mmCIF file of C-alpha atoms and ligand atoms in Angstrom:
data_model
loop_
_atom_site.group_PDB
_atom_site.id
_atom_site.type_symbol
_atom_site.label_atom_id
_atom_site.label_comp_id
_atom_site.label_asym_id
_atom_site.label_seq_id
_atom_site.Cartn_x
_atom_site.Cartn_y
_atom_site.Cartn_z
ATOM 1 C CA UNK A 1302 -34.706 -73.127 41.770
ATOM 2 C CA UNK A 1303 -34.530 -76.756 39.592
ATOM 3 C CA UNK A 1304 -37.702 -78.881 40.060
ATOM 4 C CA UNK A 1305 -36.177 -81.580 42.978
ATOM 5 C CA UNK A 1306 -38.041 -85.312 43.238
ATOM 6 C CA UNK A 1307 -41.645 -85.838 44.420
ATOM 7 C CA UNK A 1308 -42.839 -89.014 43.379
ATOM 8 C CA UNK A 1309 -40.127 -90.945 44.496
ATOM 9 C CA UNK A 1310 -39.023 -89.711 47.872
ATOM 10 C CA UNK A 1311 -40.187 -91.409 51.130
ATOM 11 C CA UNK A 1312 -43.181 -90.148 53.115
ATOM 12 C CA UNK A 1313 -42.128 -90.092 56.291
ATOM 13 C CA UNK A 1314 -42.111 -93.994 58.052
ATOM 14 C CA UNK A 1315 -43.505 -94.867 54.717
ATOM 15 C CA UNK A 1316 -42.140 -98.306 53.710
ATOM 16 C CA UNK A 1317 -39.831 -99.373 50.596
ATOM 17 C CA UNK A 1318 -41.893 -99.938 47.640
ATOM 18 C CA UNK A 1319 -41.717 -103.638 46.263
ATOM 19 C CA UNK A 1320 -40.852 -104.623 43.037
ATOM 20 C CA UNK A 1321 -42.025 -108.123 41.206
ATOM 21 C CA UNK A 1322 -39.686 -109.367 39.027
ATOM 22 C CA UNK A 1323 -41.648 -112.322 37.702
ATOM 23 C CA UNK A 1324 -43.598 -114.675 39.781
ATOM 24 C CA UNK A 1325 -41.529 -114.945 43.259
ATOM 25 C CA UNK A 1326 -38.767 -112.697 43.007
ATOM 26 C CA UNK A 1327 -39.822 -109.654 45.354
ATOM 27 C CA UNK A 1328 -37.192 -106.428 45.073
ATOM 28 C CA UNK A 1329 -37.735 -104.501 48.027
ATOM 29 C CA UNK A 1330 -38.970 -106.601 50.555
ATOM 30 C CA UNK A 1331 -37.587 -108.285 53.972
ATOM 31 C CA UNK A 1332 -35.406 -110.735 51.396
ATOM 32 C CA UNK A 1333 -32.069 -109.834 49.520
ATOM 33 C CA UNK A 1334 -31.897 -110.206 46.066
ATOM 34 C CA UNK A 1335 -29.530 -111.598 43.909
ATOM 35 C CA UNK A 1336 -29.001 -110.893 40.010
ATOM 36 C CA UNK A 1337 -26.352 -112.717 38.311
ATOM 37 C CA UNK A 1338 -25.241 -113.828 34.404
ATOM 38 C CA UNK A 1339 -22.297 -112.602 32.578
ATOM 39 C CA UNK A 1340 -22.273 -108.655 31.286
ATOM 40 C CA UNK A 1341 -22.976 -110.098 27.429
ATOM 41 C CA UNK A 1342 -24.792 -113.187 26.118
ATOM 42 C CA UNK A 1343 -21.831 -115.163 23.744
ATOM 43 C CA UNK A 1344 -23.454 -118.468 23.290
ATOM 44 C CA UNK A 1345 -25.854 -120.995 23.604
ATOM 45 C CA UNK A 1346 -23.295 -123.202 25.191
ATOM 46 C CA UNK A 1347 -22.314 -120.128 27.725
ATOM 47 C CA UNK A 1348 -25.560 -119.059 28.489
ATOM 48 C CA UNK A 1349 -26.454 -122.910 29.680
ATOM 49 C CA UNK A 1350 -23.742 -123.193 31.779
ATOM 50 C CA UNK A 1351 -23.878 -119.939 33.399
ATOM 51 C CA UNK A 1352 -27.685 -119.793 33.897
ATOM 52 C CA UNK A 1353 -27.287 -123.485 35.194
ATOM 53 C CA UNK A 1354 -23.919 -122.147 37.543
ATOM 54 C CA UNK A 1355 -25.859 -119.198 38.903
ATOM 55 C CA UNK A 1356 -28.981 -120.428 39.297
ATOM 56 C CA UNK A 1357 -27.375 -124.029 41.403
ATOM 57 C CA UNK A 1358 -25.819 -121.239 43.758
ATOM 58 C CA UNK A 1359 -29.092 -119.844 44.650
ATOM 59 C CA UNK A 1360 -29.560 -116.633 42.275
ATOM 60 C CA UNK A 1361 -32.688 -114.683 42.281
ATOM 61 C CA UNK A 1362 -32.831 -113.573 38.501
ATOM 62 C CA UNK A 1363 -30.724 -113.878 35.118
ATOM 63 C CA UNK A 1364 -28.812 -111.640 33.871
ATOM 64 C CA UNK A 1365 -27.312 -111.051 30.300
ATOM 65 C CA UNK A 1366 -26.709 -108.536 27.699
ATOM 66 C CA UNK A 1367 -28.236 -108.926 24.078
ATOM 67 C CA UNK A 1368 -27.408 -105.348 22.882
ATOM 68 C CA UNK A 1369 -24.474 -103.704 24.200
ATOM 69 C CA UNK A 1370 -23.777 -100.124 24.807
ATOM 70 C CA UNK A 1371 -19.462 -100.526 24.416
ATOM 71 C CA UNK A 1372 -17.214 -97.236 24.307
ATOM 72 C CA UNK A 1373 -15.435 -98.804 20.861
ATOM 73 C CA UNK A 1374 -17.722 -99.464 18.333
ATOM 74 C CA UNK A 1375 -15.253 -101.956 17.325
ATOM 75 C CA UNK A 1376 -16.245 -103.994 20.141
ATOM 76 C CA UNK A 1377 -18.075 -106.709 20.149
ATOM 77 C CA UNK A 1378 -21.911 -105.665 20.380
ATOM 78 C CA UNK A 1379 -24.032 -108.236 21.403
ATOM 79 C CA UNK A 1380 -25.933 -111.071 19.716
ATOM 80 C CA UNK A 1381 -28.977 -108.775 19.776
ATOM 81 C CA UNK A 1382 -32.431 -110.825 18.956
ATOM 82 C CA UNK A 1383 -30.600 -114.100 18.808
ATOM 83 C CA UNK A 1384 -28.892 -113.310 22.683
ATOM 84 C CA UNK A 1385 -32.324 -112.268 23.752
ATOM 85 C CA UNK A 1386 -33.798 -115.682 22.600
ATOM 86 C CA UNK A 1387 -30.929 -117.708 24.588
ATOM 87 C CA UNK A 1388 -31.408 -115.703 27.682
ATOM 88 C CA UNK A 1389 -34.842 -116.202 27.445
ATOM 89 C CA UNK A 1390 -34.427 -119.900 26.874
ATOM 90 C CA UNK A 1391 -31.859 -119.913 29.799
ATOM 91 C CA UNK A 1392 -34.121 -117.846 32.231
ATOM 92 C CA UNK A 1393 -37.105 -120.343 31.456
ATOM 93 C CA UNK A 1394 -35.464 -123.223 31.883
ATOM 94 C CA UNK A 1395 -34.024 -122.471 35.550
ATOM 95 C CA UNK A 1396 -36.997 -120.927 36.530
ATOM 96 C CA UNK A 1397 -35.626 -117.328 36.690
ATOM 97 C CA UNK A 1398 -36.509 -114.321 35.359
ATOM 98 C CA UNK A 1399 -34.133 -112.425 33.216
ATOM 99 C CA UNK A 1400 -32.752 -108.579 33.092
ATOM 100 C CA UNK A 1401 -31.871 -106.960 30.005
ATOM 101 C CA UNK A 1402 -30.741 -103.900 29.046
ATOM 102 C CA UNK A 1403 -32.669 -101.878 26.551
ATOM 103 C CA UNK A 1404 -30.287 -99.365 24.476
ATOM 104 C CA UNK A 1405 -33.032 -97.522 22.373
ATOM 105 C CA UNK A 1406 -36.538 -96.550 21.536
ATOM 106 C CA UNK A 1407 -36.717 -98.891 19.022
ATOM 107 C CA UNK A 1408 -35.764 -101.521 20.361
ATOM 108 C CA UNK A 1409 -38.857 -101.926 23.126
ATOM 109 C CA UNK A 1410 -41.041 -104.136 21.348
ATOM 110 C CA UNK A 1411 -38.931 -106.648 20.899
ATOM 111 C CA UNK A 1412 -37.451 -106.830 24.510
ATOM 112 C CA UNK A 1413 -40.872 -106.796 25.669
ATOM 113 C CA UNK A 1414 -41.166 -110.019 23.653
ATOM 114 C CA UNK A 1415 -38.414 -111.719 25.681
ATOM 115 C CA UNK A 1416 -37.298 -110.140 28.745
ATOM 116 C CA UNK A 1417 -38.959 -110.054 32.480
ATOM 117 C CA UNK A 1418 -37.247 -106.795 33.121
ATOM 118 C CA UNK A 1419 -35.846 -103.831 31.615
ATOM 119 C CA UNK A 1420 -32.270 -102.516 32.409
ATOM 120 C CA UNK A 1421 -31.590 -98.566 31.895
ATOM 121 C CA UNK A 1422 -28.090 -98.861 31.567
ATOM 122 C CA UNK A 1423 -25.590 -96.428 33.203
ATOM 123 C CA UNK A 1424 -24.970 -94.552 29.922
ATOM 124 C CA UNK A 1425 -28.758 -93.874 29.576
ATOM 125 C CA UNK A 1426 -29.602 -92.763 32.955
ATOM 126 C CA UNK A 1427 -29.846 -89.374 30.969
ATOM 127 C CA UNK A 1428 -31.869 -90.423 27.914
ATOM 128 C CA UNK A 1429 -35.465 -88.492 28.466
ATOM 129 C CA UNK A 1430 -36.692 -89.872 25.557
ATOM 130 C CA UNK A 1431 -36.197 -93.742 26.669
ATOM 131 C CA UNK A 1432 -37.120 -92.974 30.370
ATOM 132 C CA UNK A 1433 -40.312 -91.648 28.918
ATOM 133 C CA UNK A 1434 -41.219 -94.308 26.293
ATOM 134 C CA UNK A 1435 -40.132 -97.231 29.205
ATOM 135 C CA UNK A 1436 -42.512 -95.199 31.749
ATOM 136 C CA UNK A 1437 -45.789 -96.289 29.528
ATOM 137 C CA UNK A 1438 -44.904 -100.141 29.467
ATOM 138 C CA UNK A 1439 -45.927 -102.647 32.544
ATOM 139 C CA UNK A 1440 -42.497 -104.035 33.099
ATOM 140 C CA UNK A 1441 -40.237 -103.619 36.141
ATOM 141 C CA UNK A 1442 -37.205 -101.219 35.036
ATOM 142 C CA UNK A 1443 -33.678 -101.763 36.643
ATOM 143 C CA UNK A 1444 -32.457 -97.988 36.650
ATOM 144 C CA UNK A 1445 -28.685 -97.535 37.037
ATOM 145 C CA UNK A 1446 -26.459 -94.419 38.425
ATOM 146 C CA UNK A 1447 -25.275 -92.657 35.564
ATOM 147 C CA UNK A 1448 -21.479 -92.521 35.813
ATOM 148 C CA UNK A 1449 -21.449 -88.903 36.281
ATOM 149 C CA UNK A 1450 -24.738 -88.178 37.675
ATOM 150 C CA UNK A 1451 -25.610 -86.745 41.142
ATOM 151 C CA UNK A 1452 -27.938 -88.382 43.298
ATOM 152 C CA UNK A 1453 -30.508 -85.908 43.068
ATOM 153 C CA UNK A 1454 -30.073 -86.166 39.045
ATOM 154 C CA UNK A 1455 -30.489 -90.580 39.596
ATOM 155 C CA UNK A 1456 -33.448 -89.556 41.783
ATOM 156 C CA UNK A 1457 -35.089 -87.295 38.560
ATOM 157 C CA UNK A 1458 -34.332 -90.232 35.738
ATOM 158 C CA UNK A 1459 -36.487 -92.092 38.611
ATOM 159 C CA UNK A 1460 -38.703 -89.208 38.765
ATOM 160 C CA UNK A 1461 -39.010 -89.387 35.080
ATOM 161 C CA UNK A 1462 -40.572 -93.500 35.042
ATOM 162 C CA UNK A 1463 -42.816 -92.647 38.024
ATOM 163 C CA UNK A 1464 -44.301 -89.290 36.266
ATOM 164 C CA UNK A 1465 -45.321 -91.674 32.968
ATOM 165 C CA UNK A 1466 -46.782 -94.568 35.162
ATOM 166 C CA UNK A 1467 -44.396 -96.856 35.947
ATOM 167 C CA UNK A 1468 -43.299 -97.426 39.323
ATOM 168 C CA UNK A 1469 -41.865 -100.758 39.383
ATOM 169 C CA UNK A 1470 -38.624 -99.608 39.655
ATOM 170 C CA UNK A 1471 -35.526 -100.456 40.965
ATOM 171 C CA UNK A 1472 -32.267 -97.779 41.524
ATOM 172 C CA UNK A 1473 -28.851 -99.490 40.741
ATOM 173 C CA UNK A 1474 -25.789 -97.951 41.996
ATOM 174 C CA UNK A 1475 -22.811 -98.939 39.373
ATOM 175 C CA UNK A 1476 -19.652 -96.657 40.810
ATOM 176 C CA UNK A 1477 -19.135 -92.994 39.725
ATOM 177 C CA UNK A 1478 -16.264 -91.549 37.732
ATOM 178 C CA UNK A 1479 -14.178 -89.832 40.029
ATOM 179 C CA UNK A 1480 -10.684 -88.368 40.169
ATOM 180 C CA UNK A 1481 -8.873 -91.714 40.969
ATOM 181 C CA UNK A 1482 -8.868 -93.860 37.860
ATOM 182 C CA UNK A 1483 -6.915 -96.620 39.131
ATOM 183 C CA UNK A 1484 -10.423 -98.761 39.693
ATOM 184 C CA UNK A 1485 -13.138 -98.600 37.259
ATOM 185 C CA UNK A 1486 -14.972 -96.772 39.233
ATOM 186 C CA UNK A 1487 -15.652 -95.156 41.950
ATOM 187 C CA UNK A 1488 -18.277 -97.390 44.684
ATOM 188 C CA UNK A 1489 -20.622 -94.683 46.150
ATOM 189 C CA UNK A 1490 -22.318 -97.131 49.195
ATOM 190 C CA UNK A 1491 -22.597 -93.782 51.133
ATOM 191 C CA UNK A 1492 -24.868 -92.333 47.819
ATOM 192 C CA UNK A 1493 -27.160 -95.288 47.816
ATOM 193 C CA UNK A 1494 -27.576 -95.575 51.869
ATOM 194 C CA UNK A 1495 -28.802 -91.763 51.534
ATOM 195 C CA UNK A 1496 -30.670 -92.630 48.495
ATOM 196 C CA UNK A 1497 -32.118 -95.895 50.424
ATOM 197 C CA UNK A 1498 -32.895 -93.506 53.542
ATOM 198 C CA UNK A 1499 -34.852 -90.517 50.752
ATOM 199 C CA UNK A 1500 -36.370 -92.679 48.320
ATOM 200 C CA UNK A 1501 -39.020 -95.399 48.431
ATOM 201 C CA UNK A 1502 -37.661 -97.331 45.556
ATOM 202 C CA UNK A 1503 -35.498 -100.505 46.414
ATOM 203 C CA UNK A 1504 -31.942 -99.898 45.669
ATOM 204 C CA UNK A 1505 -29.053 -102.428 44.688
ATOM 205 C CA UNK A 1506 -25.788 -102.236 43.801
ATOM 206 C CA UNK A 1507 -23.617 -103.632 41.356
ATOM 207 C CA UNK A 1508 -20.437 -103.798 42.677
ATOM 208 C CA UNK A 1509 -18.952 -105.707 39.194
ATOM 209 C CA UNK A 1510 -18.835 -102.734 37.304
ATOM 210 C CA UNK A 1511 -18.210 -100.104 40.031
ATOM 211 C CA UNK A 1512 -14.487 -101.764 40.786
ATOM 212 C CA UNK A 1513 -14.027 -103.682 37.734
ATOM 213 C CA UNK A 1514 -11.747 -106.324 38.945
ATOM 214 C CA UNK A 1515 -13.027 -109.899 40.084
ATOM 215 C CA UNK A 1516 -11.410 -109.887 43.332
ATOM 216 C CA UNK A 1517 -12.675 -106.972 44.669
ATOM 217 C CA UNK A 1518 -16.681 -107.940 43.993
ATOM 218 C CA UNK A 1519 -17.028 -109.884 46.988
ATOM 219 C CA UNK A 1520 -15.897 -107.634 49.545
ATOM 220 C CA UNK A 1521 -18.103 -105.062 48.068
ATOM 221 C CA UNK A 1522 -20.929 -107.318 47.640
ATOM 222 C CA UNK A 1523 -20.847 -108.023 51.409
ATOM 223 C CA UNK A 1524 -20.412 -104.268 52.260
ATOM 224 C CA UNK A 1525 -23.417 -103.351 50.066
ATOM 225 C CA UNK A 1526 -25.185 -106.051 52.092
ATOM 226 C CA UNK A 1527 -23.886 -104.812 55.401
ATOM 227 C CA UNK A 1528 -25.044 -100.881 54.407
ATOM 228 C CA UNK A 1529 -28.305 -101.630 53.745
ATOM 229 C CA UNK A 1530 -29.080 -102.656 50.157
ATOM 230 C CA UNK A 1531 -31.855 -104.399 48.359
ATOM 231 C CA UNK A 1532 -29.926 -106.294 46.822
ATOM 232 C CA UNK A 1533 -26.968 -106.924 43.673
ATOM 233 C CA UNK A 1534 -26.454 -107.207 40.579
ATOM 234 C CA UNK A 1535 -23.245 -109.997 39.962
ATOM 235 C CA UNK A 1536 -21.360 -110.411 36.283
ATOM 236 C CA UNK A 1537 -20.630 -113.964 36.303
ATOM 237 C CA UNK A 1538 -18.995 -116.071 33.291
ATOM 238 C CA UNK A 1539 -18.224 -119.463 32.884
ATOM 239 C CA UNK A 1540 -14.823 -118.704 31.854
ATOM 240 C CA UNK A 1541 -13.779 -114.931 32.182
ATOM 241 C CA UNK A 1542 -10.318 -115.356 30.876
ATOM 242 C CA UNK A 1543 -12.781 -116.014 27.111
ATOM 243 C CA UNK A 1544 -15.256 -113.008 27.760
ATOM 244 C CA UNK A 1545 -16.041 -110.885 24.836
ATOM 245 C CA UNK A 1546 -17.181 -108.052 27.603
ATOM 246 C CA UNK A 1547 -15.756 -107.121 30.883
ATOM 247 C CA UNK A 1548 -14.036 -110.451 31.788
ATOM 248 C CA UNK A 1549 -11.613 -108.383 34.050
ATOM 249 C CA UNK A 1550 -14.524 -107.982 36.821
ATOM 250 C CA UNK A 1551 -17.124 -111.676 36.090
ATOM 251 C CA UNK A 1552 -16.928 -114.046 38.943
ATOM 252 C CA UNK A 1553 -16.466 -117.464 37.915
ATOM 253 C CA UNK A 1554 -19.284 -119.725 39.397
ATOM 254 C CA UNK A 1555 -16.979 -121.154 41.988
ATOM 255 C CA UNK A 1556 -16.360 -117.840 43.099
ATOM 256 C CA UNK A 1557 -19.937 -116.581 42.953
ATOM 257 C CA UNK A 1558 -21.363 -119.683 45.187
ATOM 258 C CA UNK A 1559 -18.267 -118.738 47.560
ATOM 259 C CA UNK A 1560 -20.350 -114.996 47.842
ATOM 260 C CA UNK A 1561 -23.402 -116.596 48.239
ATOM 261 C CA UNK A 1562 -22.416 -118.643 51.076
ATOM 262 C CA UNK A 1563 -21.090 -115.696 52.761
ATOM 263 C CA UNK A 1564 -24.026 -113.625 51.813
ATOM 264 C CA UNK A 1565 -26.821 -115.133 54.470
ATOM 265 C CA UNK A 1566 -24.158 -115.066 57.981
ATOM 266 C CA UNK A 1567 -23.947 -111.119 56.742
ATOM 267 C CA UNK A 1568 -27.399 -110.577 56.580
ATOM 268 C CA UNK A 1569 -28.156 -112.142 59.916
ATOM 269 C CA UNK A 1570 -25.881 -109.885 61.110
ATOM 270 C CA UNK A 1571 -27.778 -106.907 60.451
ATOM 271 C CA UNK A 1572 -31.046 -108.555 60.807
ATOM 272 C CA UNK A 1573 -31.904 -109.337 57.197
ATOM 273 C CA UNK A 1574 -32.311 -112.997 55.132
ATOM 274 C CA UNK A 1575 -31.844 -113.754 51.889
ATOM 275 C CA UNK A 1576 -35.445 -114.457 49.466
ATOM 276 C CA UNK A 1577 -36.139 -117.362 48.922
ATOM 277 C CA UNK A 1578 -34.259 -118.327 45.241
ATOM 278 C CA UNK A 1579 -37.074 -117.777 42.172
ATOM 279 C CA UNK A 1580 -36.724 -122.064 41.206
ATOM 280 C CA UNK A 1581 -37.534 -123.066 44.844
ATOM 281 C CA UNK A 1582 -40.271 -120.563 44.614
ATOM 282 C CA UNK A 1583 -41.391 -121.907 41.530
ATOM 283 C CA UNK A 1584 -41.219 -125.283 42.576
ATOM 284 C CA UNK A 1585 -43.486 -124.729 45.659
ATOM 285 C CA UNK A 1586 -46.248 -122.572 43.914
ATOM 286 C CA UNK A 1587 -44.874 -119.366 45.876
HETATM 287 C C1 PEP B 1367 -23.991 -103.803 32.243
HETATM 288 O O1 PEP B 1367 -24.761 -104.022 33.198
HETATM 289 O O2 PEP B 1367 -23.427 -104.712 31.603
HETATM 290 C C2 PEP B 1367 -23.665 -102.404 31.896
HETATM 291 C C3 PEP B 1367 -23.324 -102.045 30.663
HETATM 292 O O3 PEP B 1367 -23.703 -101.613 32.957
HETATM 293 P P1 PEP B 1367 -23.535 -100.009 33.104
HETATM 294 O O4 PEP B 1367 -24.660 -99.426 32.304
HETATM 295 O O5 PEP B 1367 -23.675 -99.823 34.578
HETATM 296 O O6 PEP B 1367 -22.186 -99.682 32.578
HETATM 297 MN MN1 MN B 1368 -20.800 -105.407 31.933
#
């Protein structure tokens, strides 16, 4: 029989492990987390008025995309070092810390240099290698769903951090491939409510790139919240229409304050609150 998850599952009444992402932002805890920045940094000019957008709405963390992993390699690919620099710039200035995706070995020391926390993107769920080499560095890893992994495979890429030393980790369910293509993807919010019920890691979802298309975040956002997630992870762009990456699906920052107005009512509703946002944090000395 295959090996099946130890480190990660749940003892039984055990609690959800927390996850610091910076100072102030706890993953995993009694308060729901918001991520949000657009899929790809562009530009100095987008990055300030996005990071300035999300973070007036009341955004936990930063978001952005400095290398990125596209299915054309005539595709635009990200600003690499230079995009890591601005989101760093961005994060520091409104007090939030920043998520970034790490493509490759190789590229570790230098996202170490700039980002608060690593992103295993959805196409590297399976990559042993980078699980393993991410699993010896102290910095909180933001794990998604492969597109056509199982939940007990998700569970092992997990496994595969916690087994090299690292367990600040967070699980990130991004939509599965399935046999309706007429969405981007396929929302699994039963997969991570069984995953959230088996596993001790805090689990969000990212409901951007599981529908890609904009108007269909919100209501997924809000189910996620309603079904018992840690949190989400939200693309948002200043002007999506002018998005080098997966405009189709960003939120503009009208539309992303709109969600995070409707965000706390939700919460109450199932007996949850929203953290506190990482500035006011900041600003307090929490
Ligand atoms: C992203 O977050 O921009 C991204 C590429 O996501 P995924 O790996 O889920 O496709
Ligand atoms: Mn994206």
């Amino acid at each position: 029989m295959a090996a099946t998850a130890t480190k990660v599952l749940r003892t039984a009444g055990g609690a959800t492990q927390r996850v610091q992402f910076g100072h102030g932002v706890e993953v995993g805890g009694p308060g729901f987390v918001v991520i949000a920045g657009p899929c790809a940094v562009e530009s100095a000019e987008q990055m300030e008025h996005g990071s300035a957008a999300v973070s007036a709405a009341g955004a936990h963390a930063l978001r952005g995309g400095a290398f990125k992993p596209r299915t054309s390699p005539y595709s635009f690919q990200g600003m690499g070092e230079v995009g890591l620099k601005l989101l760093h710039e961005a994060g520091r200035k409104q007090r939030l810390p920043i998520v970034s995706e790490v493509l490759e070995v190789t590229q570790l020391p230098l996202m170490l240099d700039y980002v608060d926390v690593l992103q295993i993107g959805a196409r590297n769920m399976h990559n042993f290698a980078l699980l393993r080499a991410v699993s010896k560095v102290s910095r909180p890893v933001l794990l998604k769903r492969g597109f056509g992994a199982t939940l007990e495979e998700w569970l092992l890429a997990a496994e595969y951090l916690l087994d090299g030393g690292n367990d600040q980790v967070v699980l990130c369910e991004r939509g599965i491939r399935s046999f309706d293509t007429t969405l981007r993807n396929t929302l699994d919010l039963a997969g991570m409510a069984w995953v959230k019920e088996r596993c001790r890691l805090p689990v969000i979802v990212d409901p951007s790139h599981a529908t890609g298309q904009q108007s269909l975040v919100s209501p997924m956002a809000l189910a996620a919240a309603a079904a018992g997630a840690d949190g989400l992870l939200i693309e948002v762009h200043p002007e999506p229409d002018a998005a080098l990456c997966d405009g189709p699906q960003a939120l503009t920052p009208p539309l992303f304050e709109g969600l995070m107005r409707a965000l706390p009512p939700l919460l109450s509703a199932v007996g949850r609150t929203m953290a506190r946002p990482e500035a006011l944090a900041a600003a307090v000395g929490g």
